[in-house]
Coordinates of C-alpha atoms and ligand atoms in Angstrom, one line a residue:
M1 CA 43.5 93.2 79.2
R2 CA 42.8 96.2 81.2
V3 CA 45.8 98.4 81.5
L4 CA 46.9 101.4 83.6
V5 CA 49.9 103.7 82.7
V6 CA 51.2 105.8 85.5
G7 CA 52.9 109.0 84.6
S8 CA 52.4 112.2 82.4
G9 CA 55.5 112.6 80.1
G10 CA 56.8 111.8 76.5
R11 CA 57.9 108.4 77.8
E12 CA 54.4 107.5 79.1
D13 CA 52.7 108.8 76.1
A14 CA 55.0 106.4 74.1
L15 CA 54.0 103.6 76.3
V16 CA 50.4 104.3 76.0
W17 CA 50.8 104.6 72.1
G18 CA 52.6 101.1 72.2
L19 CA 50.0 99.5 74.4
A20 CA 47.1 100.8 72.5
R21 CA 48.3 99.0 69.4
S22 CA 48.2 95.5 71.3
P23 CA 45.3 93.3 70.2
Q24 CA 45.1 92.2 74.0
T25 CA 44.4 95.8 75.3
S26 CA 40.8 96.0 76.0
A27 CA 40.8 99.2 78.0
L28 CA 43.5 101.6 78.7
F29 CA 43.8 104.3 81.4
A30 CA 46.6 106.8 82.2
A31 CA 47.2 108.6 85.5
P32 CA 47.3 111.4 85.3
G33 CA 48.1 111.3 81.8
N34 CA 48.3 114.3 79.2
P35 CA 46.4 115.3 76.0
G36 CA 48.6 113.1 73.9
M37 CA 47.8 110.0 75.9
A38 CA 44.1 111.1 76.0
R39 CA 44.0 110.1 72.3
H40 CA 44.2 106.5 73.3
A41 CA 43.5 106.1 77.0
E42 CA 41.1 107.6 79.6
C43 CA 43.0 110.0 81.9
V44 CA 42.2 109.9 85.5
P45 CA 43.4 112.8 87.6
L46 CA 45.6 110.8 90.1
K47 CA 49.2 112.1 90.8
V48 CA 52.0 109.5 90.3
D49 CA 52.9 109.6 94.1
A50 CA 49.2 109.0 95.4
L51 CA 50.0 105.4 95.9
E52 CA 47.0 104.4 97.8
D53 CA 44.5 106.1 95.4
L54 CA 46.3 104.4 92.5
V55 CA 46.0 101.0 94.2
A56 CA 42.3 101.8 95.0
F57 CA 41.7 102.6 91.3
A58 CA 43.3 99.6 90.0
Q59 CA 41.1 97.5 92.2
R60 CA 38.0 99.3 91.4
E61 CA 38.7 99.3 87.6
R62 CA 39.8 95.6 87.8
I63 CA 43.2 96.6 86.1
D64 CA 45.0 93.6 84.9
L65 CA 48.4 95.2 84.4
T66 CA 49.8 98.5 85.8
V67 CA 52.8 100.1 83.9
V68 CA 54.8 102.6 85.9
G69 CA 56.8 105.3 83.8
P70 CA 58.8 107.5 86.4
E71 CA 60.9 106.5 89.0
L72 CA 59.4 108.4 92.0
P73 CA 56.5 106.0 92.6
L74 CA 58.8 102.9 92.2
I75 CA 61.2 104.4 94.7
L76 CA 58.3 105.1 97.2
G77 CA 57.2 101.6 96.8
I78 CA 54.2 101.6 94.4
A79 CA 55.1 97.9 93.2
D80 CA 55.1 96.5 96.7
R81 CA 51.7 98.1 97.5
F82 CA 50.2 96.6 94.2
Q83 CA 51.8 93.1 94.7
A84 CA 50.6 93.1 98.3
R85 CA 46.9 93.3 96.8
G86 CA 47.7 90.6 94.2
L87 CA 47.7 93.3 91.5
A88 CA 50.2 92.7 88.5
I89 CA 52.6 95.8 88.1
F90 CA 55.5 96.4 85.8
G91 CA 58.2 98.1 87.7
P92 CA 60.6 96.9 90.4
T93 CA 59.9 97.0 94.2
R94 CA 61.2 99.8 96.6
E95 CA 64.2 97.6 97.6
A96 CA 65.1 96.8 94.0
S97 CA 64.6 100.5 92.9
A98 CA 67.4 101.3 95.1
L99 CA 69.6 100.5 91.9
E100 CA 68.6 104.1 90.8
G101 CA 67.3 105.5 94.2
S102 CA 70.8 105.1 95.9
K103 CA 74.0 105.5 94.0
V104 CA 75.9 104.4 97.0
F105 CA 74.0 101.2 97.0
A106 CA 74.4 100.7 93.2
K107 CA 78.2 101.3 93.2
Q108 CA 78.7 99.0 96.1
L109 CA 76.7 96.4 94.4
M110 CA 78.8 96.8 91.2
A111 CA 82.1 96.6 93.3
K112 CA 81.1 93.5 95.2
H113 CA 79.8 91.6 92.0
G114 CA 82.5 92.7 89.7
I115 CA 80.4 94.8 87.4
P116 CA 82.6 97.4 85.5
T117 CA 82.0 100.9 86.6
A118 CA 84.4 104.1 87.4
R119 CA 86.7 103.6 90.4
F120 CA 84.9 105.3 93.6
E121 CA 84.6 105.5 97.2
T122 CA 81.6 106.6 99.1
F123 CA 81.6 109.3 102.0
Q124 CA 79.6 110.9 104.6
E125 CA 82.3 113.2 105.9
A126 CA 83.7 116.0 103.8
G127 CA 87.5 115.9 105.0
A128 CA 87.7 112.2 103.9
A129 CA 86.0 113.0 100.6
R130 CA 88.4 115.8 100.0
R131 CA 91.5 113.7 100.8
F132 CA 90.2 110.9 98.3
A133 CA 89.6 113.6 95.6
R134 CA 93.2 114.4 96.0
R135 CA 94.2 110.9 95.5
L136 CA 92.1 110.5 92.4
G137 CA 93.1 113.9 90.9
A138 CA 90.9 116.1 88.6
P139 CA 88.8 115.6 86.8
L140 CA 86.4 113.6 88.8
V141 CA 82.7 113.1 89.6
V142 CA 80.8 113.9 92.8
K143 CA 77.5 112.4 93.1
A144 CA 74.8 112.7 95.7
D145 CA 73.5 109.4 96.8
G146 CA 69.7 110.0 96.3
P147 CA 67.4 111.4 93.9
A148 CA 68.4 115.1 93.0
A149 CA 66.3 116.1 90.1
G150 CA 69.0 115.3 87.7
K151 CA 71.5 117.8 89.5
G152 CA 73.1 115.2 91.8
A153 CA 76.0 114.3 89.5
M154 CA 78.7 117.1 89.4
V155 CA 81.4 116.7 87.0
C156 CA 84.5 118.6 88.5
R157 CA 87.2 119.7 86.2
T158 CA 89.6 121.1 89.2
L159 CA 90.0 119.9 92.7
G160 CA 88.5 123.4 93.6
E161 CA 85.3 122.4 91.9
A162 CA 85.4 119.1 93.6
D163 CA 85.7 120.7 97.1
R164 CA 82.7 122.9 96.3
A165 CA 80.6 120.0 95.2
I166 CA 81.6 118.0 98.3
A167 CA 80.7 121.0 100.6
L168 CA 77.4 121.4 98.8
C169 CA 76.4 117.9 99.6
L170 CA 77.9 117.2 103.0
E171 CA 78.3 120.5 104.5
E172 CA 75.5 122.8 103.1
R173 CA 73.1 120.0 102.5
A174 CA 71.9 121.3 99.4
F175 CA 70.3 118.0 98.4
G176 CA 68.9 117.3 101.9
Q177 CA 68.7 113.7 102.7
S178 CA 69.7 112.7 99.1
G179 CA 73.2 114.2 99.7
E180 CA 73.9 112.9 103.3
Q181 CA 76.3 110.5 101.4
I182 CA 78.2 110.7 98.3
V183 CA 80.0 108.9 95.8
V184 CA 83.4 110.3 94.7
E185 CA 84.5 108.6 91.5
E186 CA 86.9 108.5 88.5
F187 CA 86.0 110.5 85.3
L188 CA 85.6 108.2 82.6
V189 CA 86.4 109.2 78.9
G190 CA 84.3 107.8 76.0
E191 CA 81.0 108.0 74.3
E192 CA 77.7 107.6 76.3
A193 CA 75.0 105.1 75.4
S194 CA 71.6 104.3 76.9
F195 CA 71.2 100.4 77.1
F196 CA 67.7 98.7 77.9
A197 CA 66.9 95.2 79.0
L198 CA 63.8 93.8 80.6
T199 CA 64.2 91.2 83.4
D200 CA 61.8 88.9 85.1
G201 CA 64.1 88.6 87.9
E202 CA 66.3 85.8 86.4
G203 CA 66.5 85.8 82.7
A204 CA 67.3 89.3 80.8
L205 CA 66.0 90.4 77.3
F206 CA 67.7 93.1 75.3
L207 CA 65.4 95.9 74.5
G208 CA 67.4 98.2 72.4
T209 CA 70.0 101.0 72.5
A210 CA 69.8 104.8 72.3
Q211 CA 71.8 108.0 72.7
D212 CA 70.4 110.9 74.6
H213 CA 71.2 114.6 74.2
K214 CA 71.6 115.9 77.7
T215 CA 72.5 119.6 77.4
V216 CA 69.9 122.1 76.4
F217 CA 72.1 123.7 73.5
D218 CA 73.8 122.4 70.5
D219 CA 77.3 120.6 70.6
D220 CA 76.5 119.6 74.3
R221 CA 76.8 123.1 75.6
G222 CA 74.6 124.5 78.3
P223 CA 73.1 123.1 81.5
N224 CA 72.0 119.5 81.6
T225 CA 68.2 118.8 81.0
G226 CA 66.2 115.6 81.2
G227 CA 67.1 115.0 77.6
M228 CA 66.7 117.0 74.6
G229 CA 66.5 114.3 71.9
A230 CA 67.4 110.8 71.2
Y231 CA 68.0 108.3 68.4
S232 CA 67.9 104.6 68.2
P233 CA 69.6 102.4 67.6
A234 CA 73.0 103.7 68.8
P235 CA 75.4 102.8 65.9
I236 CA 78.4 102.7 68.5
V237 CA 76.9 99.7 70.2
D238 CA 77.2 96.9 67.5
E239 CA 76.0 93.4 68.0
Q240 CA 79.1 92.4 69.5
L241 CA 79.3 95.2 72.2
G242 CA 75.5 94.6 72.9
A243 CA 76.3 91.0 73.7
Q244 CA 79.3 92.0 75.8
V245 CA 77.0 94.5 77.7
M246 CA 74.5 92.0 78.4
K247 CA 77.1 89.3 79.5
T248 CA 79.3 91.7 81.7
I249 CA 76.7 94.1 83.0
V250 CA 73.0 93.3 82.5
R251 CA 73.0 89.6 83.5
P252 CA 75.4 90.1 86.4
T253 CA 73.3 92.9 87.8
V254 CA 70.2 90.8 87.8
G255 CA 72.2 88.0 89.4
A256 CA 73.5 90.4 91.9
M257 CA 70.1 91.8 92.9
A258 CA 68.7 88.4 93.4
A259 CA 71.8 87.3 95.5
E260 CA 71.4 90.4 97.6
G261 CA 67.8 89.3 98.4
R262 CA 66.4 92.3 96.2
P263 CA 65.1 90.3 93.1
Y264 CA 64.7 92.8 90.2
R265 CA 61.8 92.7 87.8
G266 CA 61.3 95.4 85.4
V267 CA 63.4 97.4 82.9
I268 CA 67.0 97.9 83.7
Y269 CA 68.1 101.1 81.9
A270 CA 72.1 101.2 82.1
G271 CA 73.6 104.5 81.4
L272 CA 76.9 103.4 79.9
M273 CA 80.5 105.0 79.1
L274 CA 82.0 103.2 76.3
T275 CA 85.6 103.5 77.2
R276 CA 88.6 102.1 75.5
P277 CA 88.8 99.2 78.0
G278 CA 85.4 98.4 77.5
P279 CA 81.6 99.7 78.5
K280 CA 81.3 100.8 82.2
V281 CA 78.1 101.8 84.1
L282 CA 77.7 105.5 84.9
E283 CA 74.3 104.8 86.4
F284 CA 71.5 102.5 86.7
N285 CA 67.9 103.7 86.3
C286 CA 64.9 101.5 87.3
R287 CA 62.6 102.7 84.5
F288 CA 62.4 103.5 80.8
G289 CA 64.3 106.6 79.6
D290 CA 62.7 109.8 78.3
P291 CA 63.1 110.6 75.5
E292 CA 65.0 107.4 74.8
H293 CA 61.7 105.2 75.2
Q294 CA 60.0 107.4 72.4
V295 CA 62.5 106.1 69.9
I296 CA 62.7 102.6 71.1
M297 CA 59.0 102.2 71.2
V298 CA 58.3 103.3 67.5
R299 CA 61.0 100.8 66.4
L300 CA 59.6 97.9 68.4
Q301 CA 57.8 95.5 66.1
D302 CA 56.5 93.0 68.6
D303 CA 53.8 93.7 71.1
L304 CA 54.9 95.4 74.0
L305 CA 52.0 94.3 76.3
P306 CA 52.9 90.5 76.7
L307 CA 56.6 91.4 77.4
L308 CA 55.4 93.7 80.1
Y309 CA 53.0 91.3 81.6
A310 CA 55.5 88.5 81.5
V311 CA 58.0 90.7 83.6
A312 CA 55.1 91.9 86.0
R313 CA 54.0 88.2 86.6
G314 CA 57.9 86.9 86.8
E315 CA 57.1 84.7 83.8
K316 CA 59.8 83.6 81.3
L317 CA 60.5 86.2 78.6
P318 CA 61.3 85.2 75.0
T319 CA 65.1 85.4 74.0
A320 CA 64.8 88.2 71.5
V321 CA 62.3 90.7 70.3
R322 CA 61.8 91.7 66.7
W323 CA 62.5 95.2 65.5
R324 CA 61.3 97.2 62.5
P325 CA 64.2 97.7 60.0
E326 CA 64.1 101.5 60.4
A327 CA 66.1 103.8 62.7
A328 CA 64.3 106.4 64.9
V329 CA 65.0 110.0 65.9
C330 CA 63.2 112.2 68.5
V331 CA 63.6 116.0 68.7
V332 CA 62.2 117.4 72.0
L333 CA 60.5 120.7 71.6
A334 CA 61.0 122.6 75.0
S335 CA 59.8 125.8 76.4
G336 CA 62.1 128.7 76.1
G337 CA 64.2 129.1 79.4
Y338 CA 64.0 125.3 80.3
P339 CA 65.7 123.8 82.2
G340 CA 65.5 127.1 84.1
P341 CA 62.3 129.0 84.7
Y342 CA 59.8 129.1 81.7
Q343 CA 56.3 130.3 81.0
T344 CA 53.3 128.0 80.3
G345 CA 50.1 128.4 78.6
K346 CA 51.3 129.1 75.1
A347 CA 49.1 128.0 72.4
I348 CA 50.7 125.1 70.3
A349 CA 50.1 124.9 66.5
G350 CA 50.8 122.3 63.8
V351 CA 50.8 119.0 65.6
E352 CA 48.3 117.3 63.5
E353 CA 50.1 118.6 60.4
A354 CA 53.4 117.2 61.7
E355 CA 51.7 113.9 62.3
R356 CA 50.4 113.7 58.8
L357 CA 54.0 113.2 57.5
P358 CA 54.5 109.4 57.2
G359 CA 56.5 107.8 59.8
V360 CA 56.1 110.7 62.3
T361 CA 54.6 110.5 65.7
V362 CA 54.3 113.5 68.0
F363 CA 54.5 112.4 71.6
H364 CA 53.1 114.8 74.3
A365 CA 55.1 115.7 77.4
G366 CA 54.2 119.1 79.0
T367 CA 51.0 119.8 77.2
A368 CA 47.5 120.7 78.5
L369 CA 44.2 121.6 77.1
S370 CA 42.7 125.2 77.7
D371 CA 39.4 125.7 76.2
D372 CA 40.0 123.1 73.5
Q373 CA 43.3 124.8 72.7
L374 CA 46.6 122.7 73.1
V375 CA 48.8 124.7 75.2
T376 CA 52.3 124.3 76.9
A377 CA 52.3 123.0 80.3
G378 CA 56.0 121.9 81.1
G379 CA 59.5 122.3 80.3
R380 CA 59.8 119.4 77.6
V381 CA 56.6 120.0 75.6
L382 CA 56.6 117.5 72.8
G383 CA 58.7 114.7 71.3
V384 CA 58.7 114.7 67.7
T385 CA 59.6 111.2 66.6
A386 CA 60.3 109.8 63.2
L387 CA 61.1 106.5 61.7
G388 CA 63.2 106.5 58.5
A389 CA 65.3 103.9 56.4
D390 CA 68.3 104.9 58.4
I391 CA 69.3 107.7 60.8
P392 CA 70.0 110.4 58.3
V393 CA 66.7 109.9 56.8
A394 CA 65.0 109.8 60.2
I395 CA 66.7 113.2 61.3
G396 CA 65.4 114.7 57.9
K397 CA 62.0 113.6 58.7
A398 CA 62.0 114.6 62.4
Y399 CA 63.2 118.1 61.5
E400 CA 60.7 118.4 58.6
A401 CA 57.9 117.7 61.1
V402 CA 59.3 120.0 63.8
G403 CA 59.1 122.7 61.2
K404 CA 55.2 122.3 61.2
I405 CA 54.9 123.1 64.9
C406 CA 55.2 126.3 66.7
F407 CA 54.4 128.0 70.0
E408 CA 55.8 131.2 71.5
G409 CA 59.3 130.7 73.1
I410 CA 59.9 127.3 71.3
H411 CA 63.4 125.9 71.9
F412 CA 65.0 122.7 70.3
R413 CA 68.4 121.5 69.5
K414 CA 69.3 121.4 65.8
D415 CA 72.0 118.8 66.1
I416 CA 70.1 115.7 67.2
G417 CA 71.7 112.6 65.8
K418 CA 74.9 114.4 64.6
K419 CA 77.1 112.2 66.8
A420 CA 75.4 109.1 65.1
L421 CA 76.3 110.8 61.7
A422 CA 79.8 111.2 62.5
R423 CA 80.0 107.6 63.5
L424 CA 78.4 106.3 60.5
S425 CA 80.7 108.1 58.2
R426 CA 83.6 106.8 59.6
Ligands
LIG1 P1 74.6 110.3 86.1 O1 73.4 110.9 86.7 O2 75.4 109.3 87.0 O3 74.2 109.5 84.9 O4 75.5 111.4 85.6 C1 75.0 112.4 84.8 C2 76.0 112.6 83.6 O5 77.2 113.0 84.2 C3 76.3 111.5 82.8 O6 75.3 111.3 81.7 C4 77.6 111.8 82.2 O7 77.6 112.7 81.2 C5 78.3 112.5 83.5 N1 79.1 111.5 84.4 C6 78.6 110.8 85.4 N2 79.5 110.0 85.8 C7 80.6 110.3 85.1 C8 82.1 109.7 85.2 N3 82.3 108.8 85.9 N4 82.8 110.2 84.0 C9 82.5 110.9 83.3 N5 81.2 111.6 83.2 C10 80.3 111.2 84.0
LIG2 N1 67.0 110.7 79.2 C1 67.6 110.4 80.5 C2 66.9 109.7 81.5 O1 65.7 109.1 81.2 O2 66.9 109.7 82.6

């Protein structure tokens, strides 16, 4: 099978890594890809939002399956365009991607179909939003409806902060169209987990759990990032809780999307808050997680390709996948200053040495080649991912590998997996 992966981050490098191992893959392309992906795939200089160019490439190269990494092309309707040309693509249609693309849509869907989530109302007018905020009381959360580069969810500790967040969206229009509507919702208390399932539009297949580390500094301090590290499986989600999430959240969501005339085929990434009364949805994403997919990918024993192809074709999925027995940990190496402004073009050393350690894979995110020298080219640069007998062993191996890599300004969290350790020792 000739396969194209769309994207250029650590998640897409992990997808390429997984697809390259499939005996069914005969040719592998990445658009635009990165130097990590170039180890297994031919990189083609097409941007992820150049939808017509991507379709033309897939037609010209007789691509059998296109796998979309990031949400942007999905929300723009890449799947619709490919399907209209009879091309198989992994990722939901534009209408189905609203599950991530519009928080108002997702919340209303959950309310209508009884899927557990924080109590909320949606608003276009600031006065009404402020009145509801007072009914809820602080702390509470204000969310811009549309994509906002990870800055659209504002946890407000006081009503004053809530008023400012509401004004930012609805009066100052800081998020443009994305903030023309907002969700104001109850603050949920608990531990967060990322939950993944594949769906062919009818059935759903559990595809693992992970826990992300969203803030830039240790002990969950500092501003939010795309994710500074992850581990999988999430020990907090035991078999019983996993089955509960499939039954009360994932399957009802697949059914609800079909009932709304937006059949959903792809991966459902549910960001969960595990509250005392049970798991509740914080948000849905219509794509794999980054860095979560890096830790899930290395744990997956089954071939990824037939699973993604079945989803793309709307064919029946197996009832379960097989996992390797080990746990996985990923430590993200970032450019100093990220998620604020940072410098690029810094020479990176030690990647090969790190990968010589058994069980270690270094996925590339923001890297580039400059005269044959690997250099930094983004905020999140590398995802150092290790398999180990259990999470403590995997943590040790990941940090041993991190110790081999250096570039000017390197920044990473030292506490990836600490939360899992606390849980495992209980
Ligand atoms: P979201 O983009 O909706 O996933 O929100 C980003 C982050 O904000 C989440 O990972 C949580 O840490 C936090 N958050 C969002 N909604 C809530 C909520 N209702 N209660 C508590 N924390 C929340
Ligand atoms: N790591 C969070 C995300 O992929 O959205």
